[in-house]
Amino acid sequence: MGGAPGWRGRCAGAGRAAVGVGVGLRRGSQERSDREPPRWRDGGHRLRRLAGGPREARGEGEINAANRLIATSASEDSVSRLVRVVVIEGQAVFDSGAGESILATLRDGGLVVYPTDTLYGLGADPFRAEAVARVFAAKRRPPGEPVSVVVPDLEAAQRLAVISPRQQELCRPWLPGPVTLLFAPAAGAPATIISSRNTIAIRVPKHPVALFLAKQFGPITATSANVHGKAPPIECADAREQLGDSVDLYVDAGPSPLGRESTIIDFSGGEPRVIREGAVSARHLGLERRDR
């Protein structure tokens, strides 16, 4: 099942690398082209083979090893699969088709637990109602509660949300970062992620794995990877203990850097107001906290 027609083709700004994030592939897998933006709703971006054949993360690559994120290939573990990731800094280097395995799971309507800067998230294609229904079932979450989505940047967010030029200016210093932004939904936003208050929740996490998925696949759900009412997971093992085989693939990158829920900023009324303080305080953002 495809997404809304408006998502097909190029997305404004999607061809640019996200801040602090680069992507490479190892051992004969394929490379993302910065010159060719993701075809989000055409089943994900096809990764292209490196010119000159496979690349080992040796030699010149070792010089920049501290700026890379190294992911092993996916391995079978019970019913769910597991991709273990070592996050060092900045760039992403995927072994043996691990990145493509994650993207294929999302394309097939599957559920993926993945790391963000705040907590582990539960990802699915928001344009597939059955995939979002699986998210609610896995979390045992009451229907109708809002589900946030990860996008790579504000330009991509504008295909889902109505964001004024002034709101964009206010948001840019905070992104990528540990905030969830509430806006009025755009015409092309899927009903699966529009709240009962007629808002859509946008995240641009400062984490290379989350941004890789958002750039290569497109928007994915970003609800915390826990059973409703239980503690949200800081580590992948916490998510696996709660969700088990209801999830198709787990991406383990170690503890989430911040280990706290995101701060929610509501723009739906025009002016920003913090309705939940989390990893970053309202004062740090230069805003006041206000009740709903």
mmCIF file of C-alpha atoms in Angstrom:
data_model
loop_
_atom_site.group_PDB
_atom_site.id
_atom_site.type_symbol
_atom_site.label_atom_id
_atom_site.label_comp_id
_atom_site.label_asym_id
_atom_site.label_seq_id
_atom_site.Cartn_x
_atom_site.Cartn_y
_atom_site.Cartn_z
ATOM 1 C CA MET A 1 0.000 0.000 0.000
ATOM 2 C CA GLY A 2 1.435 3.395 -0.923
ATOM 3 C CA GLY A 3 1.150 6.685 0.849
ATOM 4 C CA ALA A 4 -0.573 9.830 -0.186
ATOM 5 C CA PRO A 5 0.255 10.888 -3.765
ATOM 6 C CA GLY A 6 1.771 14.130 -2.506
ATOM 7 C CA TRP A 7 4.642 12.178 -0.985
ATOM 8 C CA ARG A 8 5.790 10.660 -4.267
ATOM 9 C CA GLY A 9 8.828 12.081 -5.986
ATOM 10 C CA ARG A 10 11.209 14.562 -4.523
ATOM 11 C CA CYS A 11 10.827 16.219 -1.132
ATOM 12 C CA ALA A 12 12.140 19.742 -0.735
ATOM 13 C CA GLY A 13 15.470 19.615 1.008
ATOM 14 C CA ALA A 14 15.521 15.844 1.399
ATOM 15 C CA GLY A 15 18.633 15.452 -0.719
ATOM 16 C CA ARG A 16 20.795 17.327 1.787
ATOM 17 C CA ALA A 17 22.637 15.411 4.460
ATOM 18 C CA ALA A 18 21.221 15.857 7.940
ATOM 19 C CA VAL A 19 23.362 17.862 10.318
ATOM 20 C CA GLY A 20 26.088 15.694 11.794
ATOM 21 C CA VAL A 21 24.951 12.552 10.000
ATOM 22 C CA GLY A 22 26.584 10.713 7.141
ATOM 23 C CA VAL A 23 25.804 7.285 5.783
ATOM 24 C CA GLY A 24 28.098 4.696 4.282
ATOM 25 C CA LEU A 25 27.888 0.971 3.716
ATOM 26 C CA ARG A 26 30.415 -1.829 4.127
ATOM 27 C CA ARG A 27 31.301 -5.143 2.519
ATOM 28 C CA GLY A 28 29.734 -4.804 -0.874
ATOM 29 C CA SER A 29 26.463 -3.273 0.227
ATOM 30 C CA GLN A 30 25.123 -0.146 -1.403
ATOM 31 C CA GLU A 31 25.503 3.585 -0.930
ATOM 32 C CA ARG A 32 23.088 6.455 -0.509
ATOM 33 C CA SER A 33 23.529 9.188 -3.072
ATOM 34 C CA ASP A 34 23.398 12.707 -1.658
ATOM 35 C CA ARG A 35 22.479 13.871 -5.129
ATOM 36 C CA GLU A 36 19.362 11.729 -5.353
ATOM 37 C CA PRO A 37 16.720 12.401 -2.662
ATOM 38 C CA PRO A 38 14.751 9.502 -1.177
ATOM 39 C CA ARG A 39 11.631 8.399 -3.060
ATOM 40 C CA TRP A 40 9.766 8.105 0.201
ATOM 41 C CA ARG A 41 6.444 6.732 -0.843
ATOM 42 C CA ASP A 42 7.813 4.599 -3.665
ATOM 43 C CA GLY A 43 8.790 1.912 -1.216
ATOM 44 C CA GLY A 44 11.845 3.598 0.219
ATOM 45 C CA HIS A 45 15.042 4.929 -1.282
ATOM 46 C CA ARG A 46 17.137 2.408 -3.202
ATOM 47 C CA LEU A 47 20.708 2.397 -2.014
ATOM 48 C CA ARG A 48 23.258 2.495 -4.829
ATOM 49 C CA ARG A 49 26.503 0.506 -4.970
ATOM 50 C CA LEU A 50 29.694 2.349 -4.224
ATOM 51 C CA ALA A 51 31.696 3.346 -7.275
ATOM 52 C CA GLY A 52 34.751 1.104 -7.511
ATOM 53 C CA GLY A 53 33.176 -1.829 -5.705
ATOM 54 C CA PRO A 54 32.892 -2.744 -2.046
ATOM 55 C CA ARG A 55 34.576 -0.640 0.592
ATOM 56 C CA GLU A 56 36.155 -1.924 3.791
ATOM 57 C CA ALA A 57 36.194 0.352 6.829
ATOM 58 C CA ARG A 58 40.001 0.346 6.853
ATOM 59 C CA GLY A 59 42.885 2.533 5.780
ATOM 60 C CA GLU A 60 41.577 6.024 5.231
ATOM 61 C CA GLY A 61 38.305 5.050 6.855
ATOM 62 C CA GLU A 62 40.070 4.276 10.122
ATOM 63 C CA ILE A 63 41.189 7.884 10.380
ATOM 64 C CA ASN A 64 37.550 8.914 10.757
ATOM 65 C CA ALA A 65 36.477 5.878 12.759
ATOM 66 C CA ALA A 66 35.578 8.015 15.752
ATOM 67 C CA ASN A 67 33.037 9.855 13.619
ATOM 68 C CA ARG A 68 31.127 6.774 12.556
ATOM 69 C CA LEU A 69 28.233 4.668 13.630
ATOM 70 C CA ILE A 70 28.932 0.998 12.892
ATOM 71 C CA ALA A 71 26.017 -1.413 12.580
ATOM 72 C CA THR A 72 26.401 -5.167 12.268
ATOM 73 C CA SER A 73 24.289 -7.184 9.877
ATOM 74 C CA ALA A 74 20.893 -8.354 11.072
ATOM 75 C CA SER A 75 20.843 -11.712 12.824
ATOM 76 C CA GLU A 76 17.978 -14.047 13.646
ATOM 77 C CA ASP A 77 16.999 -13.971 17.306
ATOM 78 C CA SER A 78 13.797 -15.751 18.238
ATOM 79 C CA VAL A 79 10.991 -14.515 15.960
ATOM 80 C CA SER A 80 12.177 -10.916 16.014
ATOM 81 C CA ARG A 81 15.457 -9.941 14.378
ATOM 82 C CA LEU A 82 18.158 -7.886 16.017
ATOM 83 C CA VAL A 83 20.600 -5.376 14.553
ATOM 84 C CA ARG A 84 23.301 -4.366 17.021
ATOM 85 C CA VAL A 85 24.754 -0.896 16.566
ATOM 86 C CA VAL A 86 27.777 0.820 18.087
ATOM 87 C CA VAL A 87 27.242 4.578 18.127
ATOM 88 C CA ILE A 88 30.520 6.466 18.269
ATOM 89 C CA GLU A 89 29.650 9.753 16.607
ATOM 90 C CA GLY A 90 28.249 11.263 13.441
ATOM 91 C CA GLN A 91 28.539 8.981 10.432
ATOM 92 C CA ALA A 92 26.785 5.684 9.827
ATOM 93 C CA VAL A 93 28.500 2.649 8.263
ATOM 94 C CA PHE A 94 26.233 -0.351 7.788
ATOM 95 C CA ASP A 95 27.551 -3.902 7.284
ATOM 96 C CA SER A 96 26.162 -6.562 4.978
ATOM 97 C CA GLY A 97 22.802 -5.059 4.121
ATOM 98 C CA ALA A 98 21.775 -4.220 7.696
ATOM 99 C CA GLY A 99 20.461 -0.804 6.686
ATOM 100 C CA GLU A 100 18.476 -2.269 3.821
ATOM 101 C CA SER A 101 17.075 -4.921 6.163
ATOM 102 C CA ILE A 102 15.645 -2.200 8.403
ATOM 103 C CA LEU A 103 14.170 -0.296 5.453
ATOM 104 C CA ALA A 104 12.682 -3.478 3.971
ATOM 105 C CA THR A 105 10.946 -4.239 7.257
ATOM 106 C CA LEU A 106 9.295 -0.813 7.206
ATOM 107 C CA ARG A 107 8.353 -1.165 3.530
ATOM 108 C CA ASP A 108 6.664 -4.477 4.318
ATOM 109 C CA GLY A 109 4.488 -2.874 6.986
ATOM 110 C CA GLY A 110 6.606 -4.207 9.848
ATOM 111 C CA LEU A 111 7.473 -2.714 13.218
ATOM 112 C CA VAL A 112 11.000 -1.562 14.064
ATOM 113 C CA VAL A 113 12.293 -0.497 17.472
ATOM 114 C CA TYR A 114 15.038 2.073 16.952
ATOM 115 C CA PRO A 115 17.078 4.537 19.036
ATOM 116 C CA THR A 116 16.491 8.266 19.287
ATOM 117 C CA ASP A 117 18.234 10.951 21.309
ATOM 118 C CA THR A 118 15.652 10.653 24.097
ATOM 119 C CA LEU A 119 14.244 7.095 24.300
ATOM 120 C CA TYR A 120 13.774 4.072 22.054
ATOM 121 C CA GLY A 121 10.941 4.522 19.579
ATOM 122 C CA LEU A 122 8.544 2.152 17.853
ATOM 123 C CA GLY A 123 8.606 2.789 14.117
ATOM 124 C CA ALA A 124 6.101 1.976 11.383
ATOM 125 C CA ASP A 125 4.866 3.527 8.148
ATOM 126 C CA PRO A 126 2.237 6.116 9.181
ATOM 127 C CA PHE A 127 0.644 5.901 5.725
ATOM 128 C CA ARG A 128 -0.315 2.250 6.308
ATOM 129 C CA ALA A 129 -3.267 2.028 8.651
ATOM 130 C CA GLU A 130 -2.612 -1.647 9.376
ATOM 131 C CA ALA A 131 0.986 -0.865 10.395
ATOM 132 C CA VAL A 132 -0.151 1.851 12.809
ATOM 133 C CA ALA A 133 -2.787 -0.540 14.178
ATOM 134 C CA ARG A 134 0.046 -2.963 14.943
ATOM 135 C CA VAL A 135 1.837 -0.189 16.851
ATOM 136 C CA PHE A 136 -1.213 0.289 19.092
ATOM 137 C CA ALA A 137 -1.620 -3.467 19.532
ATOM 138 C CA ALA A 138 2.049 -3.975 20.449
ATOM 139 C CA LYS A 139 1.867 -1.172 23.023
ATOM 140 C CA ARG A 140 -1.607 -2.251 24.230
ATOM 141 C CA ARG A 141 -2.444 1.391 23.884
ATOM 142 C CA PRO A 142 -5.995 2.770 23.849
ATOM 143 C CA PRO A 143 -7.068 3.873 20.363
ATOM 144 C CA GLY A 144 -7.234 7.550 19.542
ATOM 145 C CA GLU A 145 -4.129 8.642 21.435
ATOM 146 C CA PRO A 146 -1.672 10.752 19.403
ATOM 147 C CA VAL A 147 1.361 9.228 17.690
ATOM 148 C CA SER A 148 4.350 11.388 16.812
ATOM 149 C CA VAL A 149 6.403 10.962 13.640
ATOM 150 C CA VAL A 150 10.099 11.373 12.859
ATOM 151 C CA VAL A 151 11.097 13.435 9.817
ATOM 152 C CA PRO A 152 14.613 14.470 8.707
ATOM 153 C CA ASP A 153 14.063 18.247 8.755
ATOM 154 C CA LEU A 154 11.526 21.072 8.795
ATOM 155 C CA GLU A 155 11.195 21.047 5.012
ATOM 156 C CA ALA A 156 9.936 17.480 5.171
ATOM 157 C CA ALA A 157 7.699 18.330 8.125
ATOM 158 C CA GLN A 158 5.800 20.838 5.989
ATOM 159 C CA ARG A 159 4.342 17.981 3.952
ATOM 160 C CA LEU A 160 2.630 16.782 7.114
ATOM 161 C CA ALA A 161 2.026 19.968 9.093
ATOM 162 C CA VAL A 162 1.046 23.594 8.567
ATOM 163 C CA ILE A 163 4.107 25.582 9.685
ATOM 164 C CA SER A 164 4.290 29.334 9.209
ATOM 165 C CA PRO A 165 7.570 31.065 8.255
ATOM 166 C CA ARG A 166 7.780 32.577 11.734
ATOM 167 C CA GLN A 167 7.258 29.186 13.365
ATOM 168 C CA GLN A 168 10.020 27.767 11.181
ATOM 169 C CA GLU A 169 12.399 30.484 12.384
ATOM 170 C CA LEU A 170 11.555 29.712 16.001
ATOM 171 C CA CYS A 171 12.009 25.955 15.537
ATOM 172 C CA ARG A 172 15.272 25.823 13.609
ATOM 173 C CA PRO A 173 17.620 26.453 16.571
ATOM 174 C CA TRP A 174 16.051 23.503 18.404
ATOM 175 C CA LEU A 175 16.433 20.971 15.593
ATOM 176 C CA PRO A 176 17.584 18.330 15.466
ATOM 177 C CA GLY A 177 16.972 17.900 19.156
ATOM 178 C CA PRO A 178 14.875 16.426 21.997
ATOM 179 C CA VAL A 179 11.626 18.270 21.296
ATOM 180 C CA THR A 180 8.243 17.232 19.926
ATOM 181 C CA LEU A 181 6.468 19.985 17.996
ATOM 182 C CA LEU A 182 2.678 20.117 17.668
ATOM 183 C CA PHE A 183 1.167 21.774 14.592
ATOM 184 C CA ALA A 184 -2.102 21.808 12.709
ATOM 185 C CA PRO A 185 -2.077 18.948 10.171
ATOM 186 C CA ALA A 186 -1.516 19.581 6.481
ATOM 187 C CA ALA A 187 -3.992 18.309 3.904
ATOM 188 C CA GLY A 188 -1.786 15.326 3.034
ATOM 189 C CA ALA A 189 -1.258 14.111 6.603
ATOM 190 C CA PRO A 190 -2.541 10.578 7.230
ATOM 191 C CA ALA A 191 -5.465 10.312 9.636
ATOM 192 C CA THR A 192 -3.570 7.652 11.598
ATOM 193 C CA ILE A 193 -1.317 10.283 13.201
ATOM 194 C CA ILE A 194 -3.756 13.188 13.692
ATOM 195 C CA SER A 195 -4.775 13.602 17.327
ATOM 196 C CA SER A 196 -8.279 14.179 18.654
ATOM 197 C CA ARG A 197 -7.229 17.824 19.173
ATOM 198 C CA ASN A 198 -6.507 18.045 15.430
ATOM 199 C CA THR A 199 -2.744 18.300 15.830
ATOM 200 C CA ILE A 200 0.192 16.392 14.415
ATOM 201 C CA ALA A 201 3.341 15.733 16.460
ATOM 202 C CA ILE A 202 6.693 16.158 14.690
ATOM 203 C CA ARG A 203 10.128 14.979 15.842
ATOM 204 C CA VAL A 204 13.584 15.564 14.342
ATOM 205 C CA PRO A 205 15.804 13.605 16.757
ATOM 206 C CA LYS A 206 19.510 14.245 17.089
ATOM 207 C CA HIS A 207 20.446 10.611 16.516
ATOM 208 C CA PRO A 208 22.099 9.170 13.389
ATOM 209 C CA VAL A 209 19.984 6.003 13.244
ATOM 210 C CA ALA A 210 16.646 7.833 13.523
ATOM 211 C CA LEU A 211 17.687 10.422 10.932
ATOM 212 C CA PHE A 212 19.002 7.712 8.597
ATOM 213 C CA LEU A 213 15.599 6.006 8.635
ATOM 214 C CA ALA A 214 13.709 9.277 8.136
ATOM 215 C CA LYS A 215 15.933 10.303 5.218
ATOM 216 C CA GLN A 216 16.004 6.938 3.472
ATOM 217 C CA PHE A 217 12.442 5.738 4.114
ATOM 218 C CA GLY A 218 10.418 8.810 4.967
ATOM 219 C CA PRO A 219 8.259 9.623 7.997
ATOM 220 C CA ILE A 220 8.039 6.870 10.604
ATOM 221 C CA THR A 221 6.099 6.706 13.837
ATOM 222 C CA ALA A 222 8.024 7.736 16.945
ATOM 223 C CA THR A 223 5.938 6.637 19.908
ATOM 224 C CA SER A 224 7.995 5.223 22.772
ATOM 225 C CA ALA A 225 8.689 1.483 22.505
ATOM 226 C CA ASN A 226 6.923 0.379 25.671
ATOM 227 C CA VAL A 227 3.702 -1.213 26.823
ATOM 228 C CA HIS A 228 1.160 1.473 27.692
ATOM 229 C CA GLY A 229 1.540 2.514 31.317
ATOM 230 C CA LYS A 230 5.025 1.052 31.761
ATOM 231 C CA ALA A 231 8.339 2.880 31.851
ATOM 232 C CA PRO A 232 9.561 4.013 28.413
ATOM 233 C CA PRO A 233 12.778 2.234 27.383
ATOM 234 C CA ILE A 234 16.194 3.836 27.624
ATOM 235 C CA GLU A 235 17.845 0.667 26.278
ATOM 236 C CA CYS A 236 16.800 -1.727 23.534
ATOM 237 C CA ALA A 237 16.707 -4.639 25.979
ATOM 238 C CA ASP A 238 14.013 -2.814 27.953
ATOM 239 C CA ALA A 239 11.887 -2.535 24.816
ATOM 240 C CA ARG A 240 12.428 -6.203 23.930
ATOM 241 C CA GLU A 241 11.396 -7.279 27.404
ATOM 242 C CA GLN A 242 8.122 -5.375 27.097
ATOM 243 C CA LEU A 243 7.216 -5.815 23.417
ATOM 244 C CA GLY A 244 8.830 -9.171 22.595
ATOM 245 C CA ASP A 245 7.893 -10.774 19.286
ATOM 246 C CA SER A 246 5.180 -8.223 18.509
ATOM 247 C CA VAL A 247 8.040 -6.251 16.907
ATOM 248 C CA ASP A 248 9.710 -7.490 13.717
ATOM 249 C CA LEU A 249 13.153 -5.935 14.138
ATOM 250 C CA TYR A 250 15.095 -4.305 16.971
ATOM 251 C CA VAL A 251 17.963 -1.872 16.365
ATOM 252 C CA ASP A 252 20.187 -1.872 19.459
ATOM 253 C CA ALA A 253 22.492 1.153 19.720
ATOM 254 C CA GLY A 254 23.078 1.081 23.452
ATOM 255 C CA PRO A 255 21.481 3.472 25.942
ATOM 256 C CA SER A 256 19.664 6.501 24.558
ATOM 257 C CA PRO A 257 21.937 9.541 25.019
ATOM 258 C CA LEU A 258 19.489 11.610 27.090
ATOM 259 C CA GLY A 259 17.308 8.917 28.629
ATOM 260 C CA ARG A 260 14.317 11.202 29.117
ATOM 261 C CA GLU A 261 11.162 11.882 27.181
ATOM 262 C CA SER A 262 11.115 14.791 24.750
ATOM 263 C CA THR A 263 9.824 18.247 25.620
ATOM 264 C CA ILE A 264 6.502 18.986 23.890
ATOM 265 C CA ILE A 265 5.975 22.426 22.350
ATOM 266 C CA ASP A 266 2.498 23.254 21.064
ATOM 267 C CA PHE A 267 2.358 25.568 18.028
ATOM 268 C CA SER A 268 -1.231 24.731 17.089
ATOM 269 C CA GLY A 269 -2.523 27.980 18.608
ATOM 270 C CA GLY A 270 0.048 30.088 16.791
ATOM 271 C CA GLU A 271 2.439 31.027 19.592
ATOM 272 C CA PRO A 272 4.647 28.285 21.072
ATOM 273 C CA ARG A 273 3.896 26.986 24.545
ATOM 274 C CA VAL A 274 5.578 24.159 26.418
ATOM 275 C CA ILE A 275 2.964 21.671 27.584
ATOM 276 C CA ARG A 276 5.416 19.031 28.825
ATOM 277 C CA GLU A 277 8.961 19.526 30.014
ATOM 278 C CA GLY A 278 11.298 16.654 29.296
ATOM 279 C CA ALA A 279 14.912 16.406 28.207
ATOM 280 C CA VAL A 280 15.171 20.176 27.756
ATOM 281 C CA SER A 281 13.562 22.799 29.986
ATOM 282 C CA ALA A 282 11.219 25.562 28.862
ATOM 283 C CA ARG A 283 13.660 28.076 30.282
ATOM 284 C CA HIS A 284 16.497 26.685 28.166
ATOM 285 C CA LEU A 285 14.288 27.070 25.096
ATOM 286 C CA GLY A 286 13.439 30.640 26.049
ATOM 287 C CA LEU A 287 9.769 29.756 26.525
ATOM 288 C CA GLU A 288 7.281 29.641 29.360
ATOM 289 C CA ARG A 289 5.581 26.475 30.434
ATOM 290 C CA ARG A 290 1.815 26.701 30.208
ATOM 291 C CA ASP A 291 -0.992 24.301 30.931
ATOM 292 C CA ARG A 292 -3.060 22.969 28.069
#
